[in-house]
Amino acid sequence: MNDSWQQQLRKLPLEEVPHCILCGADGKPDPRWNGYLELTPPFGVLHCTSCMLHWLSPRPNAEGYARLYSDALYFGGRGASPAGYMQLAKRRMGYFRARIHAIAKIAAADAHLAILDYGAATGEFVRAALDEGHECMGIELSADARATARAVNNVKLLSADGIQQIGEMQFDLVHMNHVLEHMPDPMSHLLWCHRVLRPHGLLVLEVPQQFENDLDRLRRWLHVGGRQKRFDAYSLHHTYFFSPNAMKLLLNGSGFETLNLVTFDPNSTPLSPFSLKNVILRTLLGLADRLHHGGNIIEVFSRKL
Ligand SMILES: [Zn+2]
């Protein structure tokens, strides 16, 4: 009999990451976070008590992650939660259009930008940037996601091999939406972004502020969420869990200055169509962001130094 998808996840080949990538300190186990992710051995979470960075270790190695990001285990497969990935992707389009307008304002009034979307998933940001009149390339490792980008959004994304054709100082903007937290080595990827950006080019990225945000804290307190419901692909797909402070350290160490960092973006929780849930979410997360950067994302606009 074939293994269940959960058993397949537990059999992925592993590697350990014992030290903090920001300061080199030994990582300490964090059993609380193992619980948030529904992890059982061999997997676990370590954290750095000085940088407040959390990371998965042991985690799947390169071959393990290649197996994880497949249709069967991830994109709409039974191992993914929620299963309706494409509906989520569709909802991101308006959010991306608003972000492109915000970026154009910072870059220059009538800017026509050369953009790279690094980790383009199923191509929604690339589609939105092209529609707004910018040049935009996208890179995506997953062949399944690239095929969907072509079929659904009519954009052709580069594979990992395509990175070879990208020269230095080619882009005005590199965009990474919920990508960095999936990367086994985020520092080396940011250094690469630094190289392909023109002088003073922009790096705009968003990652989740997972678990350590006021919404998840409230949900856990009320026993209505704020953690993984079960062990699945989403328990393993994030290699790193950033705090605002850890993110600033990482960017600074990679040659970027932070222009603006927020932990809530109202465009991701629009008021229309009107719902009480969205009003409460916006109020709670907006307040959490203003009071102590306690929102559920980390969105950073940064500039190459
Ligand atoms: Zn550290």
PDB file of C-alpha atoms and ligand atoms in Angstrom:
ATOM      1  CA  MET A   1       0.000   0.000   0.000  1.00  0.00           C
ATOM      2  CA  ASN A   2       1.207   3.556  -0.756  1.00  0.00           C
ATOM      3  CA  ASP A   3       2.265   5.791   2.137  1.00  0.00           C
ATOM      4  CA  SER A   4      -0.162   8.520   3.163  1.00  0.00           C
ATOM      5  CA  TRP A   5       0.970  12.054   2.242  1.00  0.00           C
ATOM      6  CA  GLN A   6       1.741  12.662   5.940  1.00  0.00           C
ATOM      7  CA  GLN A   7       4.027   9.636   6.008  1.00  0.00           C
ATOM      8  CA  GLN A   8       5.657  10.876   2.789  1.00  0.00           C
ATOM      9  CA  LEU A   9       6.377  14.208   4.516  1.00  0.00           C
ATOM     10  CA  ARG A  10       7.959  12.424   7.490  1.00  0.00           C
ATOM     11  CA  LYS A  11      10.225  10.467   5.145  1.00  0.00           C
ATOM     12  CA  LEU A  12      11.685  13.499   3.324  1.00  0.00           C
ATOM     13  CA  PRO A  13      15.516  13.565   3.499  1.00  0.00           C
ATOM     14  CA  LEU A  14      16.712  15.924   6.257  1.00  0.00           C
ATOM     15  CA  GLU A  15      19.423  18.362   7.272  1.00  0.00           C
ATOM     16  CA  GLU A  16      20.193  20.230  10.507  1.00  0.00           C
ATOM     17  CA  VAL A  17      20.803  23.973  10.891  1.00  0.00           C
ATOM     18  CA  PRO A  18      22.363  24.357  14.358  1.00  0.00           C
ATOM     19  CA  HIS A  19      23.384  28.070  14.308  1.00  0.00           C
ATOM     20  CA  CYS A  20      21.660  31.452  13.953  1.00  0.00           C
ATOM     21  CA  ILE A  21      22.351  32.878  10.477  1.00  0.00           C
ATOM     22  CA  LEU A  22      22.368  36.429  11.883  1.00  0.00           C
ATOM     23  CA  CYS A  23      24.841  36.124  14.787  1.00  0.00           C
ATOM     24  CA  GLY A  24      26.185  32.558  14.687  1.00  0.00           C
ATOM     25  CA  ALA A  25      24.880  31.653  18.173  1.00  0.00           C
ATOM     26  CA  ASP A  26      23.722  28.104  18.928  1.00  0.00           C
ATOM     27  CA  GLY A  27      19.996  27.643  18.325  1.00  0.00           C
ATOM     28  CA  LYS A  28      17.902  26.614  21.334  1.00  0.00           C
ATOM     29  CA  PRO A  29      14.930  24.224  20.928  1.00  0.00           C
ATOM     30  CA  ASP A  30      11.525  25.922  21.214  1.00  0.00           C
ATOM     31  CA  PRO A  31       8.899  23.270  22.107  1.00  0.00           C
ATOM     32  CA  ARG A  32       6.135  25.921  22.080  1.00  0.00           C
ATOM     33  CA  TRP A  33       6.731  26.446  18.361  1.00  0.00           C
ATOM     34  CA  ASN A  34       6.836  22.683  17.691  1.00  0.00           C
ATOM     35  CA  GLY A  35       3.278  22.741  19.053  1.00  0.00           C
ATOM     36  CA  TYR A  36       2.219  25.708  16.883  1.00  0.00           C
ATOM     37  CA  LEU A  37       3.387  23.797  13.784  1.00  0.00           C
ATOM     38  CA  GLU A  38       2.091  20.362  14.914  1.00  0.00           C
ATOM     39  CA  LEU A  39       5.653  19.054  14.489  1.00  0.00           C
ATOM     40  CA  THR A  40       6.755  15.694  15.756  1.00  0.00           C
ATOM     41  CA  PRO A  41      10.245  14.169  15.509  1.00  0.00           C
ATOM     42  CA  PRO A  42      12.308  14.219  13.351  1.00  0.00           C
ATOM     43  CA  PHE A  43      11.280  17.870  12.793  1.00  0.00           C
ATOM     44  CA  GLY A  44      11.748  20.735  15.269  1.00  0.00           C
ATOM     45  CA  VAL A  45      12.138  24.505  15.714  1.00  0.00           C
ATOM     46  CA  LEU A  46      15.237  26.294  17.070  1.00  0.00           C
ATOM     47  CA  HIS A  47      15.506  29.944  18.067  1.00  0.00           C
ATOM     48  CA  CYS A  48      18.228  32.503  18.801  1.00  0.00           C
ATOM     49  CA  THR A  49      17.705  34.133  22.174  1.00  0.00           C
ATOM     50  CA  SER A  50      19.547  37.314  21.145  1.00  0.00           C
ATOM     51  CA  CYS A  51      18.182  37.905  17.587  1.00  0.00           C
ATOM     52  CA  MET A  52      14.729  36.359  18.270  1.00  0.00           C
ATOM     53  CA  LEU A  53      14.966  34.491  14.960  1.00  0.00           C
ATOM     54  CA  HIS A  54      13.178  31.117  14.775  1.00  0.00           C
ATOM     55  CA  TRP A  55      13.985  28.412  12.213  1.00  0.00           C
ATOM     56  CA  LEU A  56      13.116  24.859  11.310  1.00  0.00           C
ATOM     57  CA  SER A  57      15.767  22.280  12.250  1.00  0.00           C
ATOM     58  CA  PRO A  58      15.928  19.419  11.443  1.00  0.00           C
ATOM     59  CA  ARG A  59      14.223  20.309   8.161  1.00  0.00           C
ATOM     60  CA  PRO A  60      13.987  18.760   4.668  1.00  0.00           C
ATOM     61  CA  ASN A  61      17.212  19.133   2.670  1.00  0.00           C
ATOM     62  CA  ALA A  62      17.301  20.461  -0.924  1.00  0.00           C
ATOM     63  CA  GLU A  63      16.026  17.180  -2.353  1.00  0.00           C
ATOM     64  CA  GLY A  64      13.364  17.032   0.381  1.00  0.00           C
ATOM     65  CA  TYR A  65      12.042  20.500  -0.475  1.00  0.00           C
ATOM     66  CA  ALA A  66      12.015  19.669  -4.196  1.00  0.00           C
ATOM     67  CA  ARG A  67       9.700  16.764  -3.344  1.00  0.00           C
ATOM     68  CA  LEU A  68       7.574  18.874  -0.986  1.00  0.00           C
ATOM     69  CA  TYR A  69       6.778  21.533  -3.636  1.00  0.00           C
ATOM     70  CA  SER A  70       4.896  19.214  -5.955  1.00  0.00           C
ATOM     71  CA  ASP A  71       1.248  19.118  -6.950  1.00  0.00           C
ATOM     72  CA  ALA A  72       0.801  15.962  -4.894  1.00  0.00           C
ATOM     73  CA  LEU A  73       2.078  17.407  -1.611  1.00  0.00           C
ATOM     74  CA  TYR A  74       1.603  21.146  -2.026  1.00  0.00           C
ATOM     75  CA  PHE A  75      -0.110  23.057  -4.839  1.00  0.00           C
ATOM     76  CA  GLY A  76      -3.718  22.080  -4.259  1.00  0.00           C
ATOM     77  CA  GLY A  77      -2.688  18.576  -3.187  1.00  0.00           C
ATOM     78  CA  ARG A  78      -4.116  16.837  -0.160  1.00  0.00           C
ATOM     79  CA  GLY A  79      -1.056  17.820   1.856  1.00  0.00           C
ATOM     80  CA  ALA A  80      -1.705  21.536   1.328  1.00  0.00           C
ATOM     81  CA  SER A  81      -3.997  23.496   3.596  1.00  0.00           C
ATOM     82  CA  PRO A  82      -6.191  25.085   2.462  1.00  0.00           C
ATOM     83  CA  ALA A  83      -6.662  23.023  -0.675  1.00  0.00           C
ATOM     84  CA  GLY A  84      -8.089  26.015  -2.620  1.00  0.00           C
ATOM     85  CA  TYR A  85      -4.725  27.544  -3.505  1.00  0.00           C
ATOM     86  CA  MET A  86      -5.924  29.143  -6.753  1.00  0.00           C
ATOM     87  CA  GLN A  87      -8.706  31.095  -5.028  1.00  0.00           C
ATOM     88  CA  LEU A  88      -6.146  32.548  -2.621  1.00  0.00           C
ATOM     89  CA  ALA A  89      -3.891  33.439  -5.550  1.00  0.00           C
ATOM     90  CA  LYS A  90      -6.754  35.241  -7.320  1.00  0.00           C
ATOM     91  CA  ARG A  91      -7.491  37.376  -4.263  1.00  0.00           C
ATOM     92  CA  ARG A  92      -3.863  38.561  -4.188  1.00  0.00           C
ATOM     93  CA  MET A  93      -4.234  40.448  -7.498  1.00  0.00           C
ATOM     94  CA  GLY A  94      -5.826  43.632  -6.030  1.00  0.00           C
ATOM     95  CA  TYR A  95      -3.304  43.653  -3.205  1.00  0.00           C
ATOM     96  CA  PHE A  96      -0.449  43.478  -5.719  1.00  0.00           C
ATOM     97  CA  ARG A  97      -1.861  46.313  -7.839  1.00  0.00           C
ATOM     98  CA  ALA A  98      -1.979  48.554  -4.746  1.00  0.00           C
ATOM     99  CA  ARG A  99       1.614  47.608  -3.890  1.00  0.00           C
ATOM    100  CA  ILE A 100       2.837  48.401  -7.420  1.00  0.00           C
ATOM    101  CA  HIS A 101       1.256  51.891  -7.119  1.00  0.00           C
ATOM    102  CA  ALA A 102       3.017  52.416  -3.751  1.00  0.00           C
ATOM    103  CA  ILE A 103       6.355  51.309  -5.251  1.00  0.00           C
ATOM    104  CA  ALA A 104       5.986  53.575  -8.305  1.00  0.00           C
ATOM    105  CA  LYS A 105       5.383  56.538  -5.961  1.00  0.00           C
ATOM    106  CA  ILE A 106       8.661  55.890  -4.116  1.00  0.00           C
ATOM    107  CA  ALA A 107      10.658  55.207  -7.308  1.00  0.00           C
ATOM    108  CA  ALA A 108       9.592  58.313  -9.299  1.00  0.00           C
ATOM    109  CA  ALA A 109       6.384  59.981 -10.424  1.00  0.00           C
ATOM    110  CA  ASP A 110       6.178  58.526 -13.946  1.00  0.00           C
ATOM    111  CA  ALA A 111       8.501  55.580 -13.414  1.00  0.00           C
ATOM    112  CA  HIS A 112       8.624  52.770 -15.930  1.00  0.00           C
ATOM    113  CA  LEU A 113      10.372  50.132 -13.867  1.00  0.00           C
ATOM    114  CA  ALA A 114      12.428  47.046 -14.661  1.00  0.00           C
ATOM    115  CA  ILE A 115      11.104  44.562 -12.104  1.00  0.00           C
ATOM    116  CA  LEU A 116      12.050  41.073 -11.022  1.00  0.00           C
ATOM    117  CA  ASP A 117       9.528  39.031  -9.052  1.00  0.00           C
ATOM    118  CA  TYR A 118      11.673  36.505  -7.234  1.00  0.00           C
ATOM    119  CA  GLY A 119       9.618  33.459  -6.301  1.00  0.00           C
ATOM    120  CA  ALA A 120       6.714  34.348  -8.582  1.00  0.00           C
ATOM    121  CA  ALA A 121       4.471  31.377  -7.631  1.00  0.00           C
ATOM    122  CA  THR A 122       1.583  31.310 -10.128  1.00  0.00           C
ATOM    123  CA  GLY A 123       2.410  34.698 -11.695  1.00  0.00           C
ATOM    124  CA  GLU A 124      -0.107  37.147 -10.161  1.00  0.00           C
ATOM    125  CA  PHE A 125       2.413  39.913  -9.341  1.00  0.00           C
ATOM    126  CA  VAL A 126       4.066  39.634 -12.779  1.00  0.00           C
ATOM    127  CA  ARG A 127       0.634  39.887 -14.428  1.00  0.00           C
ATOM    128  CA  ALA A 128      -0.284  42.948 -12.333  1.00  0.00           C
ATOM    129  CA  ALA A 129       3.077  44.694 -13.046  1.00  0.00           C
ATOM    130  CA  LEU A 130       2.798  44.064 -16.809  1.00  0.00           C
ATOM    131  CA  ASP A 131      -0.773  45.361 -16.779  1.00  0.00           C
ATOM    132  CA  GLU A 132       0.494  48.560 -15.085  1.00  0.00           C
ATOM    133  CA  GLY A 133       2.980  49.092 -17.942  1.00  0.00           C
ATOM    134  CA  HIS A 134       6.213  47.986 -16.248  1.00  0.00           C
ATOM    135  CA  GLU A 135       8.743  45.461 -17.513  1.00  0.00           C
ATOM    136  CA  CYS A 136       8.547  42.438 -15.264  1.00  0.00           C
ATOM    137  CA  MET A 137      10.313  39.081 -15.184  1.00  0.00           C
ATOM    138  CA  GLY A 138       9.477  36.320 -12.753  1.00  0.00           C
ATOM    139  CA  ILE A 139      11.469  33.378 -11.442  1.00  0.00           C
ATOM    140  CA  GLU A 140       9.783  30.324 -10.006  1.00  0.00           C
ATOM    141  CA  LEU A 141      11.398  27.048  -8.974  1.00  0.00           C
ATOM    142  CA  SER A 142       8.283  24.900  -9.172  1.00  0.00           C
ATOM    143  CA  ALA A 143       7.484  23.542 -12.649  1.00  0.00           C
ATOM    144  CA  ASP A 144       3.871  22.970 -11.552  1.00  0.00           C
ATOM    145  CA  ALA A 145       3.503  26.632 -10.510  1.00  0.00           C
ATOM    146  CA  ARG A 146       5.105  27.862 -13.768  1.00  0.00           C
ATOM    147  CA  ALA A 147       2.658  25.802 -15.806  1.00  0.00           C
ATOM    148  CA  THR A 148      -0.259  27.306 -13.864  1.00  0.00           C
ATOM    149  CA  ALA A 149       1.156  30.848 -14.347  1.00  0.00           C
ATOM    150  CA  ARG A 150       1.124  30.296 -18.092  1.00  0.00           C
ATOM    151  CA  ALA A 151      -2.324  28.741 -18.214  1.00  0.00           C
ATOM    152  CA  VAL A 152      -4.115  31.076 -15.794  1.00  0.00           C
ATOM    153  CA  ASN A 153      -2.215  34.403 -15.995  1.00  0.00           C
ATOM    154  CA  ASN A 154      -0.615  34.121 -19.450  1.00  0.00           C
ATOM    155  CA  VAL A 155       2.888  34.824 -18.115  1.00  0.00           C
ATOM    156  CA  LYS A 156       6.032  32.830 -18.832  1.00  0.00           C
ATOM    157  CA  LEU A 157       8.194  32.504 -15.726  1.00  0.00           C
ATOM    158  CA  LEU A 158      11.876  31.560 -15.679  1.00  0.00           C
ATOM    159  CA  SER A 159      12.995  28.363 -13.979  1.00  0.00           C
ATOM    160  CA  ALA A 160      15.956  28.248 -11.578  1.00  0.00           C
ATOM    161  CA  ASP A 161      18.218  27.740 -14.632  1.00  0.00           C
ATOM    162  CA  GLY A 162      16.975  31.092 -15.934  1.00  0.00           C
ATOM    163  CA  ILE A 163      18.845  32.813 -13.103  1.00  0.00           C
ATOM    164  CA  GLN A 164      22.031  32.316 -15.175  1.00  0.00           C
ATOM    165  CA  GLN A 165      20.790  34.777 -17.822  1.00  0.00           C
ATOM    166  CA  ILE A 166      20.259  37.553 -15.273  1.00  0.00           C
ATOM    167  CA  GLY A 167      23.126  40.050 -15.228  1.00  0.00           C
ATOM    168  CA  GLU A 168      24.296  42.411 -12.488  1.00  0.00           C
ATOM    169  CA  MET A 169      22.543  45.746 -11.882  1.00  0.00           C
ATOM    170  CA  GLN A 170      19.658  44.989 -14.189  1.00  0.00           C
ATOM    171  CA  PHE A 171      16.585  45.859 -12.115  1.00  0.00           C
ATOM    172  CA  ASP A 172      15.027  48.910 -10.440  1.00  0.00           C
ATOM    173  CA  LEU A 173      13.045  46.669  -8.139  1.00  0.00           C
ATOM    174  CA  VAL A 174      13.179  43.151  -6.802  1.00  0.00           C
ATOM    175  CA  HIS A 175       9.921  41.958  -5.274  1.00  0.00           C
ATOM    176  CA  MET A 176       9.583  38.938  -3.007  1.00  0.00           C
ATOM    177  CA  ASN A 177       6.166  38.127  -1.637  1.00  0.00           C
ATOM    178  CA  HIS A 178       6.098  35.367   0.982  1.00  0.00           C
ATOM    179  CA  VAL A 179       9.268  33.862  -0.486  1.00  0.00           C
ATOM    180  CA  LEU A 180      12.135  34.582   1.887  1.00  0.00           C
ATOM    181  CA  GLU A 181      10.624  32.490   4.679  1.00  0.00           C
ATOM    182  CA  HIS A 182      10.715  29.465   2.334  1.00  0.00           C
ATOM    183  CA  MET A 183      14.397  29.818   1.486  1.00  0.00           C
ATOM    184  CA  PRO A 184      16.998  27.492   3.014  1.00  0.00           C
ATOM    185  CA  ASP A 185      19.589  30.319   2.892  1.00  0.00           C
ATOM    186  CA  PRO A 186      17.838  33.733   2.919  1.00  0.00           C
ATOM    187  CA  MET A 187      21.073  35.714   3.391  1.00  0.00           C
ATOM    188  CA  SER A 188      22.675  34.420   0.174  1.00  0.00           C
ATOM    189  CA  HIS A 189      19.447  35.141  -1.747  1.00  0.00           C
ATOM    190  CA  LEU A 190      19.361  38.730  -0.465  1.00  0.00           C
ATOM    191  CA  LEU A 191      23.012  39.193  -1.451  1.00  0.00           C
ATOM    192  CA  TRP A 192      22.093  37.968  -4.939  1.00  0.00           C
ATOM    193  CA  CYS A 193      19.179  40.477  -5.021  1.00  0.00           C
ATOM    194  CA  HIS A 194      21.666  43.183  -4.053  1.00  0.00           C
ATOM    195  CA  ARG A 195      23.863  42.293  -7.033  1.00  0.00           C
ATOM    196  CA  VAL A 196      21.090  42.318  -9.652  1.00  0.00           C
ATOM    197  CA  LEU A 197      19.680  45.679  -8.465  1.00  0.00           C
ATOM    198  CA  ARG A 198      20.825  48.972  -9.968  1.00  0.00           C
ATOM    199  CA  PRO A 199      22.411  51.505  -7.569  1.00  0.00           C
ATOM    200  CA  HIS A 200      19.771  52.626  -5.019  1.00  0.00           C
ATOM    201  CA  GLY A 201      17.383  49.988  -6.390  1.00  0.00           C
ATOM    202  CA  LEU A 202      14.431  48.912  -4.241  1.00  0.00           C
ATOM    203  CA  LEU A 203      13.841  45.590  -2.565  1.00  0.00           C
ATOM    204  CA  VAL A 204      10.232  45.155  -1.489  1.00  0.00           C
ATOM    205  CA  LEU A 205       9.364  42.064   0.434  1.00  0.00           C
ATOM    206  CA  GLU A 206       6.686  40.602   2.590  1.00  0.00           C
ATOM    207  CA  VAL A 207       6.874  37.644   4.942  1.00  0.00           C
ATOM    208  CA  PRO A 208       4.401  36.465   7.560  1.00  0.00           C
ATOM    209  CA  GLN A 209       4.908  37.409  11.175  1.00  0.00           C
ATOM    210  CA  GLN A 210       3.760  33.951  12.075  1.00  0.00           C
ATOM    211  CA  PHE A 211       2.444  32.995  15.546  1.00  0.00           C
ATOM    212  CA  GLU A 212       4.034  36.004  17.343  1.00  0.00           C
ATOM    213  CA  ASN A 213       1.320  38.450  16.291  1.00  0.00           C
ATOM    214  CA  ASP A 214      -1.663  39.722  18.279  1.00  0.00           C
ATOM    215  CA  LEU A 215      -4.260  38.027  16.086  1.00  0.00           C
ATOM    216  CA  ASP A 216      -2.671  34.578  16.510  1.00  0.00           C
ATOM    217  CA  ARG A 217      -2.164  35.237  20.237  1.00  0.00           C
ATOM    218  CA  LEU A 218      -5.868  36.112  20.590  1.00  0.00           C
ATOM    219  CA  ARG A 219      -6.919  33.074  18.539  1.00  0.00           C
ATOM    220  CA  ARG A 220      -4.797  30.766  20.698  1.00  0.00           C
ATOM    221  CA  TRP A 221      -6.199  32.374  23.853  1.00  0.00           C
ATOM    222  CA  LEU A 222      -9.739  31.763  22.569  1.00  0.00           C
ATOM    223  CA  HIS A 223      -8.793  28.268  21.311  1.00  0.00           C
ATOM    224  CA  VAL A 224      -9.931  29.130  17.773  1.00  0.00           C
ATOM    225  CA  GLY A 225      -6.648  28.896  15.857  1.00  0.00           C
ATOM    226  CA  GLY A 226      -3.389  30.827  15.730  1.00  0.00           C
ATOM    227  CA  ARG A 227      -1.570  27.566  15.009  1.00  0.00           C
ATOM    228  CA  GLN A 228      -1.499  24.723  12.491  1.00  0.00           C
ATOM    229  CA  LYS A 229      -4.557  22.459  12.661  1.00  0.00           C
ATOM    230  CA  ARG A 230      -2.627  19.359  11.630  1.00  0.00           C
ATOM    231  CA  PHE A 231       0.790  18.241  10.454  1.00  0.00           C
ATOM    232  CA  ASP A 232       0.941  18.904   6.714  1.00  0.00           C
ATOM    233  CA  ALA A 233       3.101  20.543   4.033  1.00  0.00           C
ATOM    234  CA  TYR A 234       2.461  23.929   5.665  1.00  0.00           C
ATOM    235  CA  SER A 235       4.187  22.684   8.847  1.00  0.00           C
ATOM    236  CA  LEU A 236       7.424  22.375   6.880  1.00  0.00           C
ATOM    237  CA  HIS A 237       7.326  24.933   4.074  1.00  0.00           C
ATOM    238  CA  HIS A 238       8.746  27.810   6.163  1.00  0.00           C
ATOM    239  CA  THR A 239      12.457  27.469   6.890  1.00  0.00           C
ATOM    240  CA  TYR A 240      12.668  30.760   8.862  1.00  0.00           C
ATOM    241  CA  PHE A 241      10.228  32.721  11.040  1.00  0.00           C
ATOM    242  CA  PHE A 242      11.124  36.428  11.178  1.00  0.00           C
ATOM    243  CA  SER A 243      10.423  39.147  13.703  1.00  0.00           C
ATOM    244  CA  PRO A 244      10.648  42.835  12.617  1.00  0.00           C
ATOM    245  CA  ASN A 245      13.983  43.113  14.437  1.00  0.00           C
ATOM    246  CA  ALA A 246      15.435  39.954  12.866  1.00  0.00           C
ATOM    247  CA  MET A 247      14.294  41.173   9.432  1.00  0.00           C
ATOM    248  CA  LYS A 248      16.063  44.514   9.858  1.00  0.00           C
ATOM    249  CA  LEU A 249      19.255  42.703  10.942  1.00  0.00           C
ATOM    250  CA  LEU A 250      19.052  40.408   7.924  1.00  0.00           C
ATOM    251  CA  LEU A 251      18.510  43.278   5.468  1.00  0.00           C
ATOM    252  CA  ASN A 252      21.266  45.354   7.006  1.00  0.00           C
ATOM    253  CA  GLY A 253      23.662  42.394   6.843  1.00  0.00           C
ATOM    254  CA  SER A 254      22.845  42.030   3.121  1.00  0.00           C
ATOM    255  CA  GLY A 255      23.527  45.690   2.212  1.00  0.00           C
ATOM    256  CA  PHE A 256      20.032  47.238   2.399  1.00  0.00           C
ATOM    257  CA  GLU A 257      18.642  50.144   4.403  1.00  0.00           C
ATOM    258  CA  THR A 258      15.068  49.779   5.628  1.00  0.00           C
ATOM    259  CA  LEU A 259      12.898  52.660   4.372  1.00  0.00           C
ATOM    260  CA  ASN A 260       9.625  51.498   5.865  1.00  0.00           C
ATOM    261  CA  LEU A 261       8.506  48.452   7.814  1.00  0.00           C
ATOM    262  CA  VAL A 262       4.902  47.689   8.734  1.00  0.00           C
ATOM    263  CA  THR A 263       3.241  44.600  10.182  1.00  0.00           C
ATOM    264  CA  PHE A 264      -0.210  45.208   8.707  1.00  0.00           C
ATOM    265  CA  ASP A 265      -1.355  46.214   5.236  1.00  0.00           C
ATOM    266  CA  PRO A 266      -5.020  47.303   5.005  1.00  0.00           C
ATOM    267  CA  ASN A 267      -5.047  46.352   1.290  1.00  0.00           C
ATOM    268  CA  SER A 268      -4.782  42.693   2.298  1.00  0.00           C
ATOM    269  CA  THR A 269      -7.985  43.008   4.330  1.00  0.00           C
ATOM    270  CA  PRO A 270     -10.204  45.208   2.144  1.00  0.00           C
ATOM    271  CA  LEU A 271     -13.417  46.748   3.530  1.00  0.00           C
ATOM    272  CA  SER A 272     -15.304  45.956   0.390  1.00  0.00           C
ATOM    273  CA  PRO A 273     -17.276  43.745   0.260  1.00  0.00           C
ATOM    274  CA  PHE A 274     -18.180  44.909   3.742  1.00  0.00           C
ATOM    275  CA  SER A 275     -17.999  42.324   6.512  1.00  0.00           C
ATOM    276  CA  LEU A 276     -17.891  42.646  10.290  1.00  0.00           C
ATOM    277  CA  LYS A 277     -15.014  40.155  10.355  1.00  0.00           C
ATOM    278  CA  ASN A 278     -12.879  42.415   8.149  1.00  0.00           C
ATOM    279  CA  VAL A 279     -13.707  45.518  10.238  1.00  0.00           C
ATOM    280  CA  ILE A 280     -12.596  43.705  13.406  1.00  0.00           C
ATOM    281  CA  LEU A 281      -9.471  42.308  11.701  1.00  0.00           C
ATOM    282  CA  ARG A 282      -8.461  45.723  10.348  1.00  0.00           C
ATOM    283  CA  THR A 283      -9.022  47.431  13.703  1.00  0.00           C
ATOM    284  CA  LEU A 284      -7.174  44.786  15.708  1.00  0.00           C
ATOM    285  CA  LEU A 285      -4.223  44.378  13.346  1.00  0.00           C
ATOM    286  CA  GLY A 286      -3.932  48.109  12.604  1.00  0.00           C
ATOM    287  CA  LEU A 287      -3.767  48.840  16.331  1.00  0.00           C
ATOM    288  CA  ALA A 288      -1.321  45.972  16.975  1.00  0.00           C
ATOM    289  CA  ASP A 289       0.931  47.297  14.209  1.00  0.00           C
ATOM    290  CA  ARG A 290       0.922  50.869  15.547  1.00  0.00           C
ATOM    291  CA  LEU A 291       1.407  49.861  19.190  1.00  0.00           C
ATOM    292  CA  HIS A 292       4.232  47.318  18.937  1.00  0.00           C
ATOM    293  CA  HIS A 293       4.635  45.990  15.369  1.00  0.00           C
ATOM    294  CA  GLY A 294       2.299  43.176  16.437  1.00  0.00           C
ATOM    295  CA  GLY A 295       0.524  42.630  13.092  1.00  0.00           C
ATOM    296  CA  ASN A 296       0.488  39.394  11.111  1.00  0.00           C
ATOM    297  CA  ILE A 297       2.885  40.285   8.280  1.00  0.00           C
ATOM    298  CA  ILE A 298       6.239  42.027   7.898  1.00  0.00           C
ATOM    299  CA  GLU A 299       6.214  44.245   4.817  1.00  0.00           C
ATOM    300  CA  VAL A 300       9.480  46.076   4.114  1.00  0.00           C
ATOM    301  CA  PHE A 301      10.432  48.687   1.545  1.00  0.00           C
ATOM    302  CA  SER A 302      14.231  48.793   1.501  1.00  0.00           C
ATOM    303  CA  ARG A 303      16.915  50.365  -0.670  1.00  0.00           C
ATOM    304  CA  LYS A 304      20.275  49.085  -1.854  1.00  0.00           C
ATOM    305  CA  LEU A 305      23.069  50.892   0.001  1.00  0.00           C
TER     306      LEU A 305
HETATM  307 ZN    ZN B   1      21.171  35.300  16.456  1.00  0.00          ZN
END
